[in-house]
XYZ file of C-alpha atoms in Angstrom:
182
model
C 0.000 0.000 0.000
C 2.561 2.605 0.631
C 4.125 1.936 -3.104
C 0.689 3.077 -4.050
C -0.168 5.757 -1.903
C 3.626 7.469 -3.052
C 2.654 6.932 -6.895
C -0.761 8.641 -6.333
C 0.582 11.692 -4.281
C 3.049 12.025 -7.167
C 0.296 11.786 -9.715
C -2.069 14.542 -7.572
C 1.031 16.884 -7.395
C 2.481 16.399 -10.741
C -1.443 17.290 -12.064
C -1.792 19.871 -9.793
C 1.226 21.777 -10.068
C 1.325 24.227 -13.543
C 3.385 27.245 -14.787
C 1.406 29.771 -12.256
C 3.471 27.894 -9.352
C 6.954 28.026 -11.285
C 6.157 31.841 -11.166
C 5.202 32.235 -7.418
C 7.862 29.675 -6.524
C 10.288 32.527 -6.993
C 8.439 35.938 -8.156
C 9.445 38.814 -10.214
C 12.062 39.948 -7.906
C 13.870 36.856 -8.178
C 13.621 36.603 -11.908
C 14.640 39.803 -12.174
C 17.945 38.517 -10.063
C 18.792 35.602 -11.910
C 18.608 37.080 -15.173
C 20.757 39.906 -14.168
C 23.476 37.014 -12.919
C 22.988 35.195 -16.108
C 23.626 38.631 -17.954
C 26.609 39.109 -15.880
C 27.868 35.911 -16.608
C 27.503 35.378 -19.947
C 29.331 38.877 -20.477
C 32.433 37.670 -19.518
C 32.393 34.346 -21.882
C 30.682 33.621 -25.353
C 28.396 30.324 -23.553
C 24.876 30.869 -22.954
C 23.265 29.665 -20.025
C 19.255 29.112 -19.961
C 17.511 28.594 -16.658
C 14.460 26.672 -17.306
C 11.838 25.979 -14.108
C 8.828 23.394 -14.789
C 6.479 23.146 -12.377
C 5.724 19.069 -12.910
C 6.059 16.430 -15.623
C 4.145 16.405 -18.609
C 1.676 13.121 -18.407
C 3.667 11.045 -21.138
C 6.380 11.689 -19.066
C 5.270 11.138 -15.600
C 3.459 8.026 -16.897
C 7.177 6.367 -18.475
C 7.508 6.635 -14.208
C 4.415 5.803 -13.155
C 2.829 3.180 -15.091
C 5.966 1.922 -17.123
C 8.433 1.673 -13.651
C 10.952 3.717 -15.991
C 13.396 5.225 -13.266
C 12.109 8.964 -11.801
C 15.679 10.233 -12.527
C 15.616 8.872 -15.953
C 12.788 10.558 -17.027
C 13.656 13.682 -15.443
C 17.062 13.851 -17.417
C 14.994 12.850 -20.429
C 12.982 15.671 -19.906
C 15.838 17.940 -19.694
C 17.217 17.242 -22.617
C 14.272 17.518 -24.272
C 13.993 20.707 -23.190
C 17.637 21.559 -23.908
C 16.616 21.101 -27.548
C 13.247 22.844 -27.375
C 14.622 25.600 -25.833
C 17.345 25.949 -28.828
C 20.132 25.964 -26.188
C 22.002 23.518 -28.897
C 21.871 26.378 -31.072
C 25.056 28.150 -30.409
C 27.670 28.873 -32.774
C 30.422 27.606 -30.406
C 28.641 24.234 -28.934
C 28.661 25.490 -25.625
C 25.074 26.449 -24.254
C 23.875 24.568 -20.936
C 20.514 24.326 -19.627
C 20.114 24.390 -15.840
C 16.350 22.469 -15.515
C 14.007 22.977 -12.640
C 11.265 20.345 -11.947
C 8.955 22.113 -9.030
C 6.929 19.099 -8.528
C 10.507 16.749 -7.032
C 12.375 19.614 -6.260
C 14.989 18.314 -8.165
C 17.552 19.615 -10.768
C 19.508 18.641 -14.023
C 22.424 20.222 -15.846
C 22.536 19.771 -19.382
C 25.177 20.790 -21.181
C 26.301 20.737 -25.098
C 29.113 19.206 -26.838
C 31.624 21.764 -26.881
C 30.782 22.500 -22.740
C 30.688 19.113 -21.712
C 33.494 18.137 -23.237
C 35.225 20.606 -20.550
C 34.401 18.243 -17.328
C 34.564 14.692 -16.922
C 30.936 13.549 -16.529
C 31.380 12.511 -12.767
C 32.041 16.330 -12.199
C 29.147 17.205 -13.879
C 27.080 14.588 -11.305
C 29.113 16.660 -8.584
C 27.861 19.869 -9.802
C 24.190 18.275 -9.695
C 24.402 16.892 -6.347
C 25.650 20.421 -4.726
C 22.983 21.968 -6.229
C 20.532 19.487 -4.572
C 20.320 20.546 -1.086
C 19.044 23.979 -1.961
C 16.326 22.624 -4.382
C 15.099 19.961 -1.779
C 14.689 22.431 0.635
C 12.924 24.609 -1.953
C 15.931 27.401 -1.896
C 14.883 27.410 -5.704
C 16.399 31.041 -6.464
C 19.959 29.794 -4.676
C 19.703 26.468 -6.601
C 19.597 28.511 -9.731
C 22.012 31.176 -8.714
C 24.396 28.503 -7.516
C 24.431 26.818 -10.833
C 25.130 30.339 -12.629
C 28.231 31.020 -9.922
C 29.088 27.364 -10.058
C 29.195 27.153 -14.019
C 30.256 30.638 -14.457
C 34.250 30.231 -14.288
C 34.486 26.889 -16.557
C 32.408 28.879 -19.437
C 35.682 31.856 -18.522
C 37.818 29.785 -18.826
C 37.128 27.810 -21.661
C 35.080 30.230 -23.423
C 36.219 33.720 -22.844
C 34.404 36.685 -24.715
C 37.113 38.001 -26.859
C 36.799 41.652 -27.862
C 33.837 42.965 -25.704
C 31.550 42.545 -28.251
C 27.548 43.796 -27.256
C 26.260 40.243 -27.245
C 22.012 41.575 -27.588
C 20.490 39.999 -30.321
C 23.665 37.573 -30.674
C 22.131 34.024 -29.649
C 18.087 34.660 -29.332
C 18.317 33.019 -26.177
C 16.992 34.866 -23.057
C 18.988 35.879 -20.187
C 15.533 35.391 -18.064
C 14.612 31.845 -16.803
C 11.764 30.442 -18.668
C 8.793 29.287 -16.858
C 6.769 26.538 -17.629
């Protein structure tokens, strides 16, 4: 019974959960915050960071979990790359966007990062990076989660990727500096 009672809490707050919670889960103030550190960032290197907060699973996705036994981090990093490539963070010229994902509903986080960028860290540093951000996003610190990802991923992309020349970098990728919500 208690197998069953876990799946159905997760089904009633992955169905109950929707983009109106992402936005009270951290309000204006700390959008406003986090964009302005992902500005900051990305001004000193030519990556591109995208902070992307969902508040649960779609149903194909949470079904993979519940009905199909499919693993809950599994589908969660499935879902971030997903959204990786919906969100066009693929789509920079030098292969080095990362997506920092958000799921609301397990308070849990993913780091996804593209070719060029992950190339950079062995993946077991990459797990690292995920695991420190953990604690804040289980205790529902979401805005330090984020910002910790941006200060945690901000001197690889510097070193690896500096921003030669000062260029003005608006309009260069299409990719907002402000998380999405979804």
């Amino acid at each position: 019974m208690g197998q069953t009672t876990e799946k159905l809490r997760r089904l009633l707050r992955h169905l109950w959960l929707d983009a109106d919670d992402a936005r009270r889960a951290l309000g204006k103030a700390a959008l406003d915050r986090l964009e302005a550190r992902v500005r900051a960032s990305e001004a000193g290197h030519s990556g591109q960071i995208c902070l992307c907060v969902e508040a649960s699973l779609p149903p194909s996705y949470l079904w993979r979990h519940l009905a199909r036994g499919e693993s809950l981090a599994s589908v969660i990093r499935d879902r971030a790359i997903t959204l990786f490539g919906k969100q066009r963070v693929w789509d920079t010229e030098d292969n080095n966007g990362v997506l920092v994902y958000l799921l609301l509903a397990e308070h849990r986080i993913e780091v996804v990062a593209d070719r060029a960028l992950a190339r950079c860290l062995e993946p077991a540093a990459w797990q690292d990076l995920v695991t420190q951000l953990a604690t804040p996003c289980r205790d529902a610190r979401f805005e330090d989660a984020l910002g910790g990802a941006v200060e945690r991923l901000d001197p690889l992309l510097r070193a690896e990727f500096p921003r030669h020349g000062g260029a003005d970098r608006t309009g260069e990728d299409g990719l907002s500096d402000r998380p999405v919500l979804r």
